Amino acid sequence: VSADWLVETRAYATDKLTFFVGEQEVNAPARTATVTVYSELGVVKIVTVTQEAWSPIVWSKSLSELGATAGRVGVGAFGNYVAFTANGAAYLADAATGENVQAVPLPDGFVAGGVHVDDAGNLMVSGPDAAWANADHLQLYLIDPATFAPTPLIDYNAANYYSTEMGNIRVKGNVTENAVITAYICDGGGHAIIWEVKDGVVADPSYVDLGDGSWDASTGVVAPAGAAVADGLFAITYGDPWAYNLYYYDGTEWVMTWESPATWMENFNCISTTEVNGTKYLGLTMSCHFNYDYTDIVVLDVTDPKAAKEVFKIQMNYHTTNEAGLTYSDIFIKGEDGKLAAYVIDPWMDAVEKYLFPLE
């Protein structure tokens, strides 16, 4: 055998030779090896084995035709559609191809920041936008799928807080029935802000101290672990001692459940969770505006929320580097035909992309 990724598992057989074929790395080029079969007479046959290149990317569509520039953007998917925001507007496209883009009508004067889809497929749009996504006013609208008419769910004045809406509002459950809506807020340190939805009614917010040292609301994200507050929270933030590791809150304390491979200036500004065939997954984007090698999609198994297991980590397909170095991005994951689909805004906000990951 001419390669270490093709290994004999049964040698010196008289009728059948068996081999173990190593897993092809994501985005790696095709590779070829040869198997030479011998007998007492010498070489009997030479067999060539080729393992094709594999990439999970399904499509990548530029946002430039929509006038998208540096700024916060969001993405979500439901039914046959992928929804995304660019430059304060919201759009729908075909989830299978990224084609047939159409604008989503929004209230007059509303500047869209993020799009959000709950577990029941309800589409929401958050805003308003602001420089670096710091604002003291936060709104969330439920969008009617037939008429696109918006219904206000949250209209929140942060008072002494800076609140971040785009990419940092997260939703689990069904907002027309029971759900949890979260955001990350900062007042010299981080807090989770939590809205519980019961029977379609959004309750007044509650707060959980993260105990981190974040100085800016755009550097953290909190996501519900389930459709009830009792299911807990996931969070990633910038400040010490968190250092962009993933933490889980069980209602009593924050516990680190995944350690980041990089420790300085990464922007994890989104978390998305879903369940496929009884396994709970968490997806995040890992990007750094001082180190462009860190532009990864990370998928974790969080069935045990206190002991996350890494399932996939690949570098996102990206285009030209934004010279300003802004790396805010978004991710949305869901099960599709037995695979895990990940819809992302790439780190330089010039494309919306779809990936499909095989699940064992």
Tab-separated table of C-alpha atoms in Angstrom:
chain	number	residue	atom	x	y	z
A	1	VAL	CA	0.000	0.000	0.000
A	2	SER	CA	1.415	3.374	-1.001
A	3	ALA	CA	-0.412	5.658	1.487
A	4	ASP	CA	-0.973	5.672	5.235
A	5	TRP	CA	-4.707	6.441	4.840
A	6	LEU	CA	-5.264	3.015	3.243
A	7	VAL	CA	-4.423	0.280	5.725
A	8	GLU	CA	-4.574	-3.522	5.434
A	9	THR	CA	-6.905	-5.086	7.955
A	10	ARG	CA	-6.481	-8.650	6.719
A	11	ALA	CA	-3.151	-9.538	5.151
A	12	TYR	CA	-1.860	-12.698	3.525
A	13	ALA	CA	-5.342	-13.871	2.540
A	14	THR	CA	-5.836	-16.411	-0.206
A	15	ASP	CA	-9.230	-15.223	-1.369
A	16	LYS	CA	-9.986	-11.680	-0.148
A	17	LEU	CA	-7.919	-8.745	1.059
A	18	THR	CA	-9.635	-6.101	3.208
A	19	PHE	CA	-8.531	-2.550	3.885
A	20	PHE	CA	-9.474	0.322	6.158
A	21	VAL	CA	-9.862	3.648	4.332
A	22	GLY	CA	-9.179	6.742	6.421
A	23	GLU	CA	-11.700	9.589	6.423
A	24	GLN	CA	-11.036	12.305	3.885
A	25	GLU	CA	-10.480	15.711	5.484
A	26	VAL	CA	-12.988	18.432	4.733
A	27	ASN	CA	-11.964	20.669	1.814
A	28	ALA	CA	-8.854	18.536	1.188
A	29	PRO	CA	-7.916	17.764	-2.438
A	30	ALA	CA	-8.553	14.367	-4.003
A	31	ARG	CA	-5.932	11.734	-3.167
A	32	THR	CA	-4.805	8.514	-4.794
A	33	ALA	CA	-3.027	5.406	-3.511
A	34	THR	CA	-2.066	2.077	-5.020
A	35	VAL	CA	-2.434	-1.446	-3.667
A	36	THR	CA	0.011	-3.986	-5.001
A	37	VAL	CA	-1.114	-7.620	-4.703
A	38	TYR	CA	1.623	-10.282	-4.541
A	39	SER	CA	1.677	-14.050	-4.707
A	40	GLU	CA	4.468	-16.568	-4.673
A	41	LEU	CA	4.820	-15.783	-8.366
A	42	GLY	CA	5.367	-12.073	-7.749
A	43	VAL	CA	3.101	-9.128	-8.524
A	44	VAL	CA	-0.400	-10.282	-9.417
A	45	LYS	CA	-2.190	-6.967	-9.727
A	46	ILE	CA	-1.873	-3.265	-8.964
A	47	VAL	CA	-5.106	-1.541	-7.917
A	48	THR	CA	-5.479	2.263	-7.858
A	49	VAL	CA	-7.749	3.720	-5.156
A	50	THR	CA	-8.903	7.338	-5.474
A	51	GLN	CA	-10.669	9.271	-2.739
A	52	GLU	CA	-12.423	12.301	-4.177
A	53	ALA	CA	-12.254	15.772	-2.681
A	54	TRP	CA	-15.176	16.605	-0.408
A	55	SER	CA	-16.573	19.930	0.702
A	56	PRO	CA	-19.791	20.536	2.634
A	57	ILE	CA	-20.498	23.841	0.880
A	58	VAL	CA	-23.692	23.749	-1.178
A	59	TRP	CA	-23.793	27.323	-2.473
A	60	SER	CA	-22.315	30.764	-1.845
A	61	LYS	CA	-24.085	33.931	-2.958
A	62	SER	CA	-22.610	37.428	-2.942
A	63	LEU	CA	-24.590	40.172	-1.227
A	64	SER	CA	-22.888	42.928	-3.203
A	65	GLU	CA	-25.842	43.328	-5.554
A	66	LEU	CA	-27.910	44.294	-2.512
A	67	GLY	CA	-25.454	47.000	-1.524
A	68	ALA	CA	-24.192	45.086	1.480
A	69	THR	CA	-21.135	46.595	3.138
A	70	ALA	CA	-19.480	46.257	6.536
A	71	GLY	CA	-22.166	46.062	9.173
A	72	ARG	CA	-24.086	43.547	11.202
A	73	VAL	CA	-26.042	40.943	9.263
A	74	GLY	CA	-28.158	37.938	10.161
A	75	VAL	CA	-29.365	34.673	8.643
A	76	GLY	CA	-32.059	32.069	9.327
A	77	ALA	CA	-33.895	29.340	7.421
A	78	PHE	CA	-37.437	27.958	7.414
A	79	GLY	CA	-39.332	25.740	5.001
A	80	ASN	CA	-38.005	26.365	1.501
A	81	TYR	CA	-36.534	29.757	2.368
A	82	VAL	CA	-33.374	31.271	3.753
A	83	ALA	CA	-33.793	34.759	5.239
A	84	PHE	CA	-30.988	37.246	5.704
A	85	THR	CA	-30.358	40.934	6.351
A	86	ALA	CA	-28.061	43.369	4.573
A	87	ASN	CA	-27.712	47.116	5.083
A	88	GLY	CA	-30.833	47.420	7.197
A	89	ALA	CA	-33.129	45.481	4.867
A	90	ALA	CA	-34.401	41.876	5.068
A	91	TYR	CA	-34.545	39.375	2.214
A	92	LEU	CA	-35.768	35.870	1.364
A	93	ALA	CA	-34.172	33.447	-1.092
A	94	ASP	CA	-34.526	29.801	-2.112
A	95	ALA	CA	-32.872	27.684	0.605
A	96	ALA	CA	-31.822	24.986	-1.866
A	97	THR	CA	-30.053	27.317	-4.296
A	98	GLY	CA	-29.756	30.795	-2.793
A	99	GLU	CA	-31.590	32.155	-5.852
A	100	ASN	CA	-34.840	34.141	-6.331
A	101	VAL	CA	-34.088	36.870	-3.812
A	102	GLN	CA	-37.027	38.991	-2.701
A	103	ALA	CA	-37.276	41.791	-0.150
A	104	VAL	CA	-39.302	41.440	3.054
A	105	PRO	CA	-41.543	44.489	3.673
A	106	LEU	CA	-40.763	46.095	7.032
A	107	PRO	CA	-42.349	48.932	9.044
A	108	ASP	CA	-41.538	52.424	7.776
A	109	GLY	CA	-38.258	53.625	9.208
A	110	PHE	CA	-37.333	50.241	10.686
A	111	VAL	CA	-33.684	49.329	10.172
A	112	ALA	CA	-33.299	45.548	10.241
A	113	GLY	CA	-30.343	44.058	12.024
A	114	GLY	CA	-30.925	40.336	12.398
A	115	VAL	CA	-33.333	37.657	11.254
A	116	HIS	CA	-34.383	34.863	13.573
A	117	VAL	CA	-36.303	31.631	13.044
A	118	ASP	CA	-37.680	29.621	15.952
A	119	ASP	CA	-38.136	25.845	16.155
A	120	ALA	CA	-41.637	26.114	14.660
A	121	GLY	CA	-40.380	28.020	11.605
A	122	ASN	CA	-41.672	31.440	12.660
A	123	LEU	CA	-39.691	34.276	11.041
A	124	MET	CA	-38.670	37.309	13.098
A	125	VAL	CA	-36.667	40.436	12.334
A	126	SER	CA	-34.773	42.447	14.952
A	127	GLY	CA	-33.383	45.961	14.980
A	128	PRO	CA	-32.599	48.761	14.904
A	129	ASP	CA	-29.057	48.825	13.565
A	130	ALA	CA	-26.350	51.045	15.029
A	131	ALA	CA	-22.587	51.448	14.791
A	132	TRP	CA	-20.986	48.223	16.021
A	133	ALA	CA	-24.525	47.153	16.933
A	134	ASN	CA	-24.569	49.057	20.212
A	135	ALA	CA	-27.985	50.572	20.874
A	136	ASP	CA	-30.169	51.354	23.861
A	137	HIS	CA	-33.360	50.398	22.032
A	138	LEU	CA	-34.209	46.910	20.829
A	139	GLN	CA	-37.191	45.677	18.804
A	140	LEU	CA	-38.277	42.251	17.607
A	141	TYR	CA	-41.076	41.681	15.083
A	142	LEU	CA	-42.860	38.459	14.127
A	143	ILE	CA	-43.373	38.374	10.334
A	144	ASP	CA	-46.557	36.887	8.892
A	145	PRO	CA	-45.487	34.307	6.256
A	146	ALA	CA	-48.391	35.113	3.926
A	147	THR	CA	-48.632	38.904	4.092
A	148	PHE	CA	-45.252	39.787	5.659
A	149	ALA	CA	-47.187	41.956	8.114
A	150	PRO	CA	-45.064	42.551	11.260
A	151	THR	CA	-46.347	41.992	14.787
A	152	PRO	CA	-44.228	43.508	17.590
A	153	LEU	CA	-42.966	40.988	20.143
A	154	ILE	CA	-40.377	43.058	22.014
A	155	ASP	CA	-39.865	46.804	22.294
A	156	TYR	CA	-37.198	47.276	24.913
A	157	ASN	CA	-35.356	50.371	26.113
A	158	ALA	CA	-32.115	49.299	27.706
A	159	ALA	CA	-31.807	52.435	29.852
A	160	ASN	CA	-28.326	52.138	31.379
A	161	TYR	CA	-27.389	49.121	29.285
A	162	TYR	CA	-25.968	48.876	25.806
A	163	SER	CA	-27.938	46.109	24.107
A	164	THR	CA	-27.000	44.159	21.023
A	165	GLU	CA	-29.699	42.814	18.786
A	166	MET	CA	-28.151	41.625	15.521
A	167	GLY	CA	-26.832	38.108	15.654
A	168	ASN	CA	-27.219	38.252	19.411
A	169	ILE	CA	-30.953	37.825	19.848
A	170	ARG	CA	-31.567	34.073	19.960
A	171	VAL	CA	-34.902	32.222	20.073
A	172	LYS	CA	-35.896	28.646	21.029
A	173	GLY	CA	-39.335	27.105	20.991
A	174	ASN	CA	-42.432	28.541	19.322
A	175	VAL	CA	-43.026	32.250	19.921
A	176	THR	CA	-46.750	31.834	19.239
A	177	GLU	CA	-46.924	29.304	22.099
A	178	ASN	CA	-43.981	28.742	24.464
A	179	ALA	CA	-40.427	29.941	23.877
A	180	VAL	CA	-37.370	31.673	25.316
A	181	ILE	CA	-35.832	34.784	23.746
A	182	THR	CA	-32.404	35.986	24.868
A	183	ALA	CA	-29.925	38.764	24.211
A	184	TYR	CA	-26.561	39.841	25.629
A	185	ILE	CA	-26.233	43.188	27.371
A	186	CYS	CA	-23.259	44.977	28.803
A	187	ASP	CA	-22.766	47.585	31.518
A	188	GLY	CA	-19.042	47.147	32.107
A	189	GLY	CA	-19.720	43.419	32.428
A	190	GLY	CA	-22.038	40.995	30.739
A	191	HIS	CA	-25.590	39.972	31.536
A	192	ALA	CA	-28.041	37.644	29.859
A	193	ILE	CA	-31.414	39.226	29.251
A	194	ILE	CA	-34.251	36.681	29.082
A	195	TRP	CA	-37.808	36.977	27.821
A	196	GLU	CA	-39.989	33.938	28.522
A	197	VAL	CA	-42.965	33.357	26.215
A	198	LYS	CA	-45.963	31.464	27.594
A	199	ASP	CA	-49.129	30.917	25.568
A	200	GLY	CA	-47.853	33.455	23.046
A	201	VAL	CA	-47.406	36.216	25.639
A	202	VAL	CA	-43.925	37.699	26.128
A	203	ALA	CA	-43.182	38.271	29.824
A	204	ASP	CA	-41.120	41.101	31.275
A	205	PRO	CA	-37.389	40.409	31.013
A	206	SER	CA	-35.229	38.850	33.683
A	207	TYR	CA	-31.434	38.998	33.933
A	208	VAL	CA	-28.543	36.671	34.735
A	209	ASP	CA	-25.064	37.981	35.539
A	210	LEU	CA	-22.355	36.315	33.458
A	211	GLY	CA	-19.522	37.553	35.650
A	212	ASP	CA	-17.357	38.343	32.631
A	213	GLY	CA	-15.457	41.538	31.892
A	214	SER	CA	-16.821	42.440	28.484
A	215	TRP	CA	-16.632	46.125	27.707
A	216	ASP	CA	-18.886	46.148	24.658
A	217	ALA	CA	-22.231	44.476	23.968
A	218	SER	CA	-21.170	43.397	20.486
A	219	THR	CA	-18.632	40.967	21.937
A	220	GLY	CA	-21.003	38.474	23.521
A	221	VAL	CA	-23.951	36.238	22.763
A	222	VAL	CA	-26.379	34.291	24.944
A	223	ALA	CA	-28.635	31.554	23.538
A	224	PRO	CA	-31.408	29.494	25.159
A	225	ALA	CA	-30.608	25.799	25.515
A	226	GLY	CA	-34.284	24.926	25.101
A	227	ALA	CA	-37.836	26.235	24.900
A	228	ALA	CA	-38.077	26.695	28.674
A	229	VAL	CA	-35.991	28.809	31.025
A	230	ALA	CA	-35.285	25.667	33.074
A	231	ASP	CA	-33.365	24.228	30.095
A	232	GLY	CA	-30.575	26.708	30.761
A	233	LEU	CA	-28.426	29.027	28.639
A	234	PHE	CA	-25.325	28.914	26.456
A	235	ALA	CA	-23.032	31.919	26.197
A	236	ILE	CA	-19.725	33.104	24.738
A	237	THR	CA	-18.195	36.491	25.576
A	238	TYR	CA	-14.990	38.457	25.157
A	239	GLY	CA	-14.022	39.403	28.706
A	240	ASP	CA	-11.958	37.597	31.303
A	241	PRO	CA	-12.187	34.949	32.538
A	242	TRP	CA	-14.371	33.605	29.717
A	243	ALA	CA	-11.925	34.233	26.853
A	244	TYR	CA	-14.387	33.012	24.188
A	245	ASN	CA	-14.877	29.571	25.648
A	246	LEU	CA	-18.447	28.246	25.525
A	247	TYR	CA	-20.265	28.237	28.869
A	248	TYR	CA	-23.506	26.640	29.988
A	249	TYR	CA	-25.819	27.953	32.726
A	250	ASP	CA	-28.031	25.428	34.532
A	251	GLY	CA	-29.917	27.988	36.602
A	252	THR	CA	-27.315	27.993	39.358
A	253	GLU	CA	-23.851	28.503	37.873
A	254	TRP	CA	-21.941	28.973	34.622
A	255	VAL	CA	-19.748	26.017	33.641
A	256	MET	CA	-17.293	25.925	30.718
A	257	THR	CA	-18.393	23.190	28.312
A	258	TRP	CA	-16.099	23.824	25.293
A	259	GLU	CA	-12.653	25.406	25.235
A	260	SER	CA	-11.796	27.677	22.345
A	261	PRO	CA	-8.620	26.784	20.430
A	262	ALA	CA	-7.736	30.484	20.229
A	263	THR	CA	-7.658	32.953	23.069
A	264	TRP	CA	-7.381	36.469	21.694
A	265	MET	CA	-9.836	38.744	19.876
A	266	GLU	CA	-12.057	36.126	18.304
A	267	ASN	CA	-15.606	37.286	17.567
A	268	PHE	CA	-18.133	34.578	18.349
A	269	ASN	CA	-21.224	36.653	17.753
A	270	CYS	CA	-23.726	33.920	17.137
A	271	ILE	CA	-24.903	30.607	18.489
A	272	SER	CA	-27.511	28.357	16.888
A	273	THR	CA	-28.928	25.126	18.280
A	274	THR	CA	-31.077	22.340	16.885
A	275	GLU	CA	-31.942	18.683	17.492
A	276	VAL	CA	-31.622	15.927	14.867
A	277	ASN	CA	-32.514	12.283	15.567
A	278	GLY	CA	-32.324	12.799	19.324
A	279	THR	CA	-28.917	14.497	19.264
A	280	LYS	CA	-28.666	18.161	20.227
A	281	TYR	CA	-26.265	20.282	18.188
A	282	LEU	CA	-24.816	23.747	18.681
A	283	GLY	CA	-23.223	25.687	15.834
A	284	LEU	CA	-21.104	28.821	16.062
A	285	THR	CA	-18.810	30.832	13.852
A	286	MET	CA	-15.307	31.539	15.057
A	287	SER	CA	-13.651	34.557	13.449
A	288	CYS	CA	-10.934	37.026	14.321
A	289	HIS	CA	-10.326	40.472	12.898
A	290	PHE	CA	-6.610	40.266	13.667
A	291	ASN	CA	-6.032	36.722	12.472
A	292	TYR	CA	-7.820	35.684	9.301
A	293	ASP	CA	-6.832	32.056	9.787
A	294	TYR	CA	-9.637	31.882	12.335
A	295	THR	CA	-12.736	31.809	10.127
A	296	ASP	CA	-14.232	28.536	11.243
A	297	ILE	CA	-17.637	26.935	11.536
A	298	VAL	CA	-17.719	24.832	14.687
A	299	VAL	CA	-20.474	22.268	15.332
A	300	LEU	CA	-20.746	20.685	18.780
A	301	ASP	CA	-22.803	17.834	20.220
A	302	VAL	CA	-24.423	19.393	23.309
A	303	THR	CA	-26.776	16.550	24.201
A	304	ASP	CA	-24.997	16.770	27.537
A	305	PRO	CA	-24.845	20.582	27.799
A	306	LYS	CA	-22.080	20.450	30.400
A	307	ALA	CA	-19.800	18.276	28.252
A	308	ALA	CA	-19.917	19.484	24.648
A	309	LYS	CA	-18.204	17.296	22.033
A	310	GLU	CA	-16.744	18.709	18.821
A	311	VAL	CA	-18.359	17.176	15.724
A	312	PHE	CA	-17.100	19.420	12.908
A	313	LYS	CA	-14.720	22.331	12.580
A	314	ILE	CA	-13.975	23.654	9.103
A	315	GLN	CA	-12.789	26.917	7.634
A	316	MET	CA	-15.578	28.890	6.046
A	317	ASN	CA	-15.517	29.530	2.320
A	318	TYR	CA	-14.826	33.241	2.075
A	319	HIS	CA	-14.032	35.806	-0.553
A	320	THR	CA	-11.928	38.977	-0.329
A	321	THR	CA	-10.866	40.205	3.076
A	322	ASN	CA	-12.636	43.270	4.380
A	323	GLU	CA	-9.785	45.712	4.966
A	324	ALA	CA	-11.594	47.187	7.961
A	325	GLY	CA	-11.310	43.775	9.580
A	326	LEU	CA	-14.913	43.517	10.755
A	327	THR	CA	-15.748	39.890	11.401
A	328	TYR	CA	-19.266	39.863	12.732
A	329	SER	CA	-21.135	36.986	11.209
A	330	ASP	CA	-24.137	34.777	11.875
A	331	ILE	CA	-25.087	31.114	11.685
A	332	PHE	CA	-28.287	29.079	11.663
A	333	ILE	CA	-28.348	25.270	11.822
A	334	LYS	CA	-31.179	22.802	11.200
A	335	GLY	CA	-31.699	19.205	10.166
A	336	GLU	CA	-32.325	18.588	6.447
A	337	ASP	CA	-32.769	15.108	4.930
A	338	GLY	CA	-30.710	13.380	7.605
A	339	LYS	CA	-27.912	15.926	7.415
A	340	LEU	CA	-27.102	19.073	9.345
A	341	ALA	CA	-27.538	22.248	7.303
A	342	ALA	CA	-25.620	25.352	8.332
A	343	TYR	CA	-26.530	28.712	6.831
A	344	VAL	CA	-23.917	31.392	7.479
A	345	ILE	CA	-23.029	34.965	6.709
A	346	ASP	CA	-19.314	34.732	5.989
A	347	PRO	CA	-16.833	36.626	8.207
A	348	TRP	CA	-16.535	39.600	5.871
A	349	MET	CA	-20.249	39.927	5.273
A	350	ASP	CA	-19.982	39.696	1.502
A	351	ALA	CA	-21.819	36.388	1.050
A	352	VAL	CA	-24.530	34.150	2.458
A	353	GLU	CA	-23.609	30.475	2.272
A	354	LYS	CA	-25.093	27.035	2.862
A	355	TYR	CA	-23.232	23.964	4.130
A	356	LEU	CA	-24.399	20.360	4.606
A	357	PHE	CA	-22.692	18.102	7.124
A	358	PRO	CA	-23.254	14.317	7.170
A	359	LEU	CA	-24.433	12.882	10.469
A	360	GLU	CA	-23.571	9.400	11.689
